[in-house]
PDB file of C-alpha atoms in Angstrom:
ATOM      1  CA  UNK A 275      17.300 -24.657 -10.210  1.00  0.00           C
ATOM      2  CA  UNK A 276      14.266 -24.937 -12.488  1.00  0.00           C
ATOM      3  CA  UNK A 277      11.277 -26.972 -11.409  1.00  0.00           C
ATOM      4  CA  UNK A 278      11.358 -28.865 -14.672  1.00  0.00           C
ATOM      5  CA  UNK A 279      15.062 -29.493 -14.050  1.00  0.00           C
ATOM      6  CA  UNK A 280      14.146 -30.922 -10.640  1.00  0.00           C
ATOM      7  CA  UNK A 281      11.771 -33.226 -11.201  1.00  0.00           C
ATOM      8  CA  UNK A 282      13.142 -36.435 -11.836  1.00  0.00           C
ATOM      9  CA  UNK A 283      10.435 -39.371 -11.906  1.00  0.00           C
ATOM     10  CA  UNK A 284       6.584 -40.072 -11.713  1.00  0.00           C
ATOM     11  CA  UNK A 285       5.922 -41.279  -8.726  1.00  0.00           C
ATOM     12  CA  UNK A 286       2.145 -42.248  -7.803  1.00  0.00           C
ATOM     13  CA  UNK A 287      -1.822 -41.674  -8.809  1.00  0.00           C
ATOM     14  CA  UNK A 288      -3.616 -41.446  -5.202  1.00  0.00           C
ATOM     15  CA  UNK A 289      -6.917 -42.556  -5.180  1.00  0.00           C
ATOM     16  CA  UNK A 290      -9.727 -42.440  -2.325  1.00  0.00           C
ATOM     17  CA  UNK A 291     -11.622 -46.267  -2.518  1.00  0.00           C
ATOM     18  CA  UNK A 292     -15.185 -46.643  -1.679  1.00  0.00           C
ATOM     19  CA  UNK A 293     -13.996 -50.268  -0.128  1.00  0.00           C
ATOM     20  CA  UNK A 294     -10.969 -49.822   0.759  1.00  0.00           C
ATOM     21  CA  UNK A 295      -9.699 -53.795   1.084  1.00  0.00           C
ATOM     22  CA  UNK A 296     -12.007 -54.724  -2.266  1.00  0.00           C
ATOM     23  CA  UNK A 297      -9.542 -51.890  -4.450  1.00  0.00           C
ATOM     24  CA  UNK A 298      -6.895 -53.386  -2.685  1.00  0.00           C
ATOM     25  CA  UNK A 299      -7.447 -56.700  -3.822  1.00  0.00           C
ATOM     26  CA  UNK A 300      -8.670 -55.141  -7.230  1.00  0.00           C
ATOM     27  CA  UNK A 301      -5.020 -53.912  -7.849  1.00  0.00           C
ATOM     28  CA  UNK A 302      -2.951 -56.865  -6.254  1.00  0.00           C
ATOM     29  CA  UNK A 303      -4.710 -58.773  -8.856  1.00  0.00           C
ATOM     30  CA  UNK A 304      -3.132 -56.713 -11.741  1.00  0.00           C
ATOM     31  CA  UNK A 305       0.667 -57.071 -10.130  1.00  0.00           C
ATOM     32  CA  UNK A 306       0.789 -54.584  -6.958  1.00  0.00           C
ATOM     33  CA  UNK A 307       1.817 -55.658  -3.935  1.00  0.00           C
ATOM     34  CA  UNK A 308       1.630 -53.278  -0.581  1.00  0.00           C
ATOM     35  CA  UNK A 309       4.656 -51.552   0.352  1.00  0.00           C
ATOM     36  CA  UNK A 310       3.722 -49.796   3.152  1.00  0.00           C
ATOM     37  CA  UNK A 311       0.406 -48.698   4.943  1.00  0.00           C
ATOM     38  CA  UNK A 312      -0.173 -45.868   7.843  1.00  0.00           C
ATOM     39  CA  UNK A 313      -3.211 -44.252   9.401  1.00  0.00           C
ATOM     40  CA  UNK A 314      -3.011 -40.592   9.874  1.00  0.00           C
ATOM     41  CA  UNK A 315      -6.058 -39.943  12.453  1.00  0.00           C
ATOM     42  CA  UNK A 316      -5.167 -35.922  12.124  1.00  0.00           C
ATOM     43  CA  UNK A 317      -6.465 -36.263   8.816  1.00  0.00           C
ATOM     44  CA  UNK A 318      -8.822 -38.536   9.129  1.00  0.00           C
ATOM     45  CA  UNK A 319      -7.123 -41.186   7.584  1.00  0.00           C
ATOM     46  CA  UNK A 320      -8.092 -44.451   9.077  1.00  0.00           C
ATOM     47  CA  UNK A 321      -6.361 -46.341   6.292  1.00  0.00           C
ATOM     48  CA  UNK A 322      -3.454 -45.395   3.328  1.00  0.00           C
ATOM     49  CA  UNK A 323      -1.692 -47.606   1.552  1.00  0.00           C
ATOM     50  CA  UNK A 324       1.272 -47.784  -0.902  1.00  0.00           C
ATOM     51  CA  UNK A 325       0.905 -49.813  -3.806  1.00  0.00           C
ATOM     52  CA  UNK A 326       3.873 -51.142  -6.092  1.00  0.00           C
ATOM     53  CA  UNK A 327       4.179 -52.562  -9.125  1.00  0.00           C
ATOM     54  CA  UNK A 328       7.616 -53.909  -9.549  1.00  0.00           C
ATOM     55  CA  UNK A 329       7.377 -54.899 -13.381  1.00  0.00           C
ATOM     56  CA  UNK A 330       6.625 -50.938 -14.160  1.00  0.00           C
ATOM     57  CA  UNK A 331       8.377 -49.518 -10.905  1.00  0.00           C
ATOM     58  CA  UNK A 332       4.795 -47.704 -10.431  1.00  0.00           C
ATOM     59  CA  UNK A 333       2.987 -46.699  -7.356  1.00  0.00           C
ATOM     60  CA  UNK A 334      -0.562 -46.449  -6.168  1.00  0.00           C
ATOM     61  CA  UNK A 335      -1.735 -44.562  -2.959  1.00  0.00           C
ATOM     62  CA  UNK A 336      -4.901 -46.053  -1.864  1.00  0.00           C
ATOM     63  CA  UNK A 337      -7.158 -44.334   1.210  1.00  0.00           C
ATOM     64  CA  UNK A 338      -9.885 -45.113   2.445  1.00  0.00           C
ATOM     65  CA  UNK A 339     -13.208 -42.984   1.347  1.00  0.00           C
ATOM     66  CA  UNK A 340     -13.591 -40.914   4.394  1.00  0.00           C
ATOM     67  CA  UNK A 341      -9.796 -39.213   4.438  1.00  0.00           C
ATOM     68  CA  UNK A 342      -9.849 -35.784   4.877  1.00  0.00           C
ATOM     69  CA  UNK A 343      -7.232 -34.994   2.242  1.00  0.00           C
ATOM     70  CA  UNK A 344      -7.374 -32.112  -0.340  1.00  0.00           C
ATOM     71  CA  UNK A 345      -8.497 -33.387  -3.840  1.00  0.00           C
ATOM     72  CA  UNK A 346     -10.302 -31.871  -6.618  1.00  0.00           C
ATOM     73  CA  UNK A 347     -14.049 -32.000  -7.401  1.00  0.00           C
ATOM     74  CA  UNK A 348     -16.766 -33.330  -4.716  1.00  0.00           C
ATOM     75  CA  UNK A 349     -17.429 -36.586  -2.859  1.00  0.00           C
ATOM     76  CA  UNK A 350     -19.498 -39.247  -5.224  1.00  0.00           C
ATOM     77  CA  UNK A 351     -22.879 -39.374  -3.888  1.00  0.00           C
ATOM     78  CA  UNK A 352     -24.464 -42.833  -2.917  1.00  0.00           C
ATOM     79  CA  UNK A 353     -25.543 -44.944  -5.963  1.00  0.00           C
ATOM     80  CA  UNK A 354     -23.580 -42.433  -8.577  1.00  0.00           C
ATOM     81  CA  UNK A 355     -21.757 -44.181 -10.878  1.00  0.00           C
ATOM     82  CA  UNK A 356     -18.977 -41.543 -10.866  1.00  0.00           C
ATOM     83  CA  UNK A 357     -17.894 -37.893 -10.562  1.00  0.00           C
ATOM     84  CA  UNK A 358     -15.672 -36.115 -13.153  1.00  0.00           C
ATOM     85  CA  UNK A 359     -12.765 -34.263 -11.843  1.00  0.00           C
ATOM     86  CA  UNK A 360      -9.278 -33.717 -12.666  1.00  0.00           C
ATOM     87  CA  UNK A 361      -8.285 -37.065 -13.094  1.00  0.00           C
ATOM     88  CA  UNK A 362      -9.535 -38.903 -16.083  1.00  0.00           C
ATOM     89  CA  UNK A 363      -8.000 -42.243 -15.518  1.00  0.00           C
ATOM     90  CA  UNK A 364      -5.383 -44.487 -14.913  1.00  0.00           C
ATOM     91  CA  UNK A 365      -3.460 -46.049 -18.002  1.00  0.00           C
ATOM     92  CA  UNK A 366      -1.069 -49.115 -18.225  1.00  0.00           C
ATOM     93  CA  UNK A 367       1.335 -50.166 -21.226  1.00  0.00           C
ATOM     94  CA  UNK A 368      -0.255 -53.701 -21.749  1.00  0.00           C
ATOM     95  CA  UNK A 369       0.969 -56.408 -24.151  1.00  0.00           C
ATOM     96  CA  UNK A 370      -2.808 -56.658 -25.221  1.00  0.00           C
ATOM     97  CA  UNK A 371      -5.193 -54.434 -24.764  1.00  0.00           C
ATOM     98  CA  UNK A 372      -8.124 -56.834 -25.223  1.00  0.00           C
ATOM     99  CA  UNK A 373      -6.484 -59.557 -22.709  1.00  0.00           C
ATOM    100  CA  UNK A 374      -5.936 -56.920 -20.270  1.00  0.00           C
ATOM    101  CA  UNK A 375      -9.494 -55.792 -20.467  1.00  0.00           C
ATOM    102  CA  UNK A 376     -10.700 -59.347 -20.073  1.00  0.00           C
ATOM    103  CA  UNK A 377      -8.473 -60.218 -16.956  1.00  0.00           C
ATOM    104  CA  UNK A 378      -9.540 -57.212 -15.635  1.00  0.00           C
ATOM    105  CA  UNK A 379     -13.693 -57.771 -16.050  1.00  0.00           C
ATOM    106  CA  UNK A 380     -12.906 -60.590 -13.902  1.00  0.00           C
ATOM    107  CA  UNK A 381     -11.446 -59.580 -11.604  1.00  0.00           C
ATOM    108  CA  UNK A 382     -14.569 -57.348 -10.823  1.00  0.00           C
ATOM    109  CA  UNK A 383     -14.004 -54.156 -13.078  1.00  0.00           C
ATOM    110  CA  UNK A 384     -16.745 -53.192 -15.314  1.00  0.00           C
ATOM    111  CA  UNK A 385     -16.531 -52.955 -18.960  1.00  0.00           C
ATOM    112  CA  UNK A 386     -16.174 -49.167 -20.533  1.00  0.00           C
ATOM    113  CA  UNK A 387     -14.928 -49.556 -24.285  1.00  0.00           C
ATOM    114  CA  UNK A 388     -16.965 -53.097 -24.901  1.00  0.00           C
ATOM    115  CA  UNK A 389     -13.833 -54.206 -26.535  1.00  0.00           C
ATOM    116  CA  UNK A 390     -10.741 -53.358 -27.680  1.00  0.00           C
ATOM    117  CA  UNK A 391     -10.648 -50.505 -30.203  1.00  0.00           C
ATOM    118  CA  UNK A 392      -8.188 -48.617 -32.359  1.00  0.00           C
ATOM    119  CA  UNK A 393      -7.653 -45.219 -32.733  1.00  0.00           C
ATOM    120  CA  UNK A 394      -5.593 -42.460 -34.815  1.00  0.00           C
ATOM    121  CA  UNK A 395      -4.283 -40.091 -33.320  1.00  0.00           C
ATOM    122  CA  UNK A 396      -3.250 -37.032 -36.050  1.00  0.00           C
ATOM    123  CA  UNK A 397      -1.594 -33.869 -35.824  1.00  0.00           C
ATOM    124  CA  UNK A 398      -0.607 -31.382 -39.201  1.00  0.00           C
ATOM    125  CA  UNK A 399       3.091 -33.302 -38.486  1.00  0.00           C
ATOM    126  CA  UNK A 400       2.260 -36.849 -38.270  1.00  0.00           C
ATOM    127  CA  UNK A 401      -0.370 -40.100 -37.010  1.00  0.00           C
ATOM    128  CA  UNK A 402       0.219 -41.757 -34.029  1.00  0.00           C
ATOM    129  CA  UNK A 403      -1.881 -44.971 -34.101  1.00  0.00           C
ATOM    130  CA  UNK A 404      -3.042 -46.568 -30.255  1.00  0.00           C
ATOM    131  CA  UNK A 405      -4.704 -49.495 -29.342  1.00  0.00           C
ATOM    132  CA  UNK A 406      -6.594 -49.969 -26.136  1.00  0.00           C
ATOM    133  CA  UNK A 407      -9.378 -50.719 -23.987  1.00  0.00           C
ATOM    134  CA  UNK A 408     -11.078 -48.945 -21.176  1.00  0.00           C
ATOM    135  CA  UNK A 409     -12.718 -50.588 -17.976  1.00  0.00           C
ATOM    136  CA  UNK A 410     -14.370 -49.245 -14.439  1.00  0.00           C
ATOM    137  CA  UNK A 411     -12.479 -50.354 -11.775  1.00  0.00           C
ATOM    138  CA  UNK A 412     -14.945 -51.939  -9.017  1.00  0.00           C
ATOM    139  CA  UNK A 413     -14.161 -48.740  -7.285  1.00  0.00           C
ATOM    140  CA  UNK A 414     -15.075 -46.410 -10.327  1.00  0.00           C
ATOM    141  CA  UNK A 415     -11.761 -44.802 -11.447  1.00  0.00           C
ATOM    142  CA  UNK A 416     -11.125 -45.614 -15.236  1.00  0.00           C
ATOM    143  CA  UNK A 417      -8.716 -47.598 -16.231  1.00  0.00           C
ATOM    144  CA  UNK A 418      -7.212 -47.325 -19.911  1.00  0.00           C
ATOM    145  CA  UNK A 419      -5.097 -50.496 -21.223  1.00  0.00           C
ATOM    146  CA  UNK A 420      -3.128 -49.556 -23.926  1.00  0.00           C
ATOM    147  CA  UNK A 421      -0.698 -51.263 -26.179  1.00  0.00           C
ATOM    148  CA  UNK A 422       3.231 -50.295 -26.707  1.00  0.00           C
ATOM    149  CA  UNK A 423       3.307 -47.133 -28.938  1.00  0.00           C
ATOM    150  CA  UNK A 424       6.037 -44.364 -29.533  1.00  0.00           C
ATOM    151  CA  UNK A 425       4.661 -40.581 -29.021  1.00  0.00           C
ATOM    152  CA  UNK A 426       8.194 -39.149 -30.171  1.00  0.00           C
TER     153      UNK A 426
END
């Protein structure tokens, strides 16, 4: 069997949290609730959690800033804002992009895109227009908020 005919779902962004029950709170905020949590001390992993989101049947890994798990990039030093690595951000279908944004300011996030803005997206075979908004969660990942649209 193919790989691409084996995969069958998304399942979950992991993230590491500078405060672990602040990004918890952050997220249960937005809809998640915690499925399950587990410490793995072999890995350093004092605290992991599973996030859900049962409107979007999404899930969140959340662990604490010190677990020793392979990621890409290096640790964000003290005071940075952020590091860039592999993963850009974190995006959610929203209703409205500008409520969304505003909900999630606060709620403790920190404005990126100072509004909602509109963008189009073009291609030699056709536009694809988006709407969104972009925010800093209070533990630094970006968050995009963008409204319904059709890729195909």
């Amino acid at each position: 069997m193919e790989l691409s005919e084996n995969i069958t779902a998304f399942h979950h962004v992991s993230i590491k949290a500078q405060n672990f029950e602040e990004t918890i709170s952050f997220y249960e905020k937005l809809g998640f609730t915690v499925a399950h949590d587990w410490s793995l001390p072999e890995f350093n992993l004092e605290k992991c959690a599973m996030l859900h989101h049962p409107n979007i049947n999404y899930y969140l890994e959340i662990c604490d800033k010190n677990a020793d798990m392979p990621t890409q990039g290096r640790k964000r030093g003290e005071n940075e804002e952020y590091v860039e690595n592999a993963l850009l951000h974190i995006c959610f279908t929203v209703k409205n992009a500008e409520t969304a944004r505003e909900k999630a300011i606060e709620y403790g996030a920190k404005d990126l895109s100072e509004g909602t803005f509109q963008l189009d997206l073009i291609n030699k075979k056709k536009s694809v227009t988006v709407k969104n908004s972009l925010v800093y969660s209070p533990n630094g990942e970006v968050i995009e908020f963008l409204e319904n649209v059709n890729f195909n």
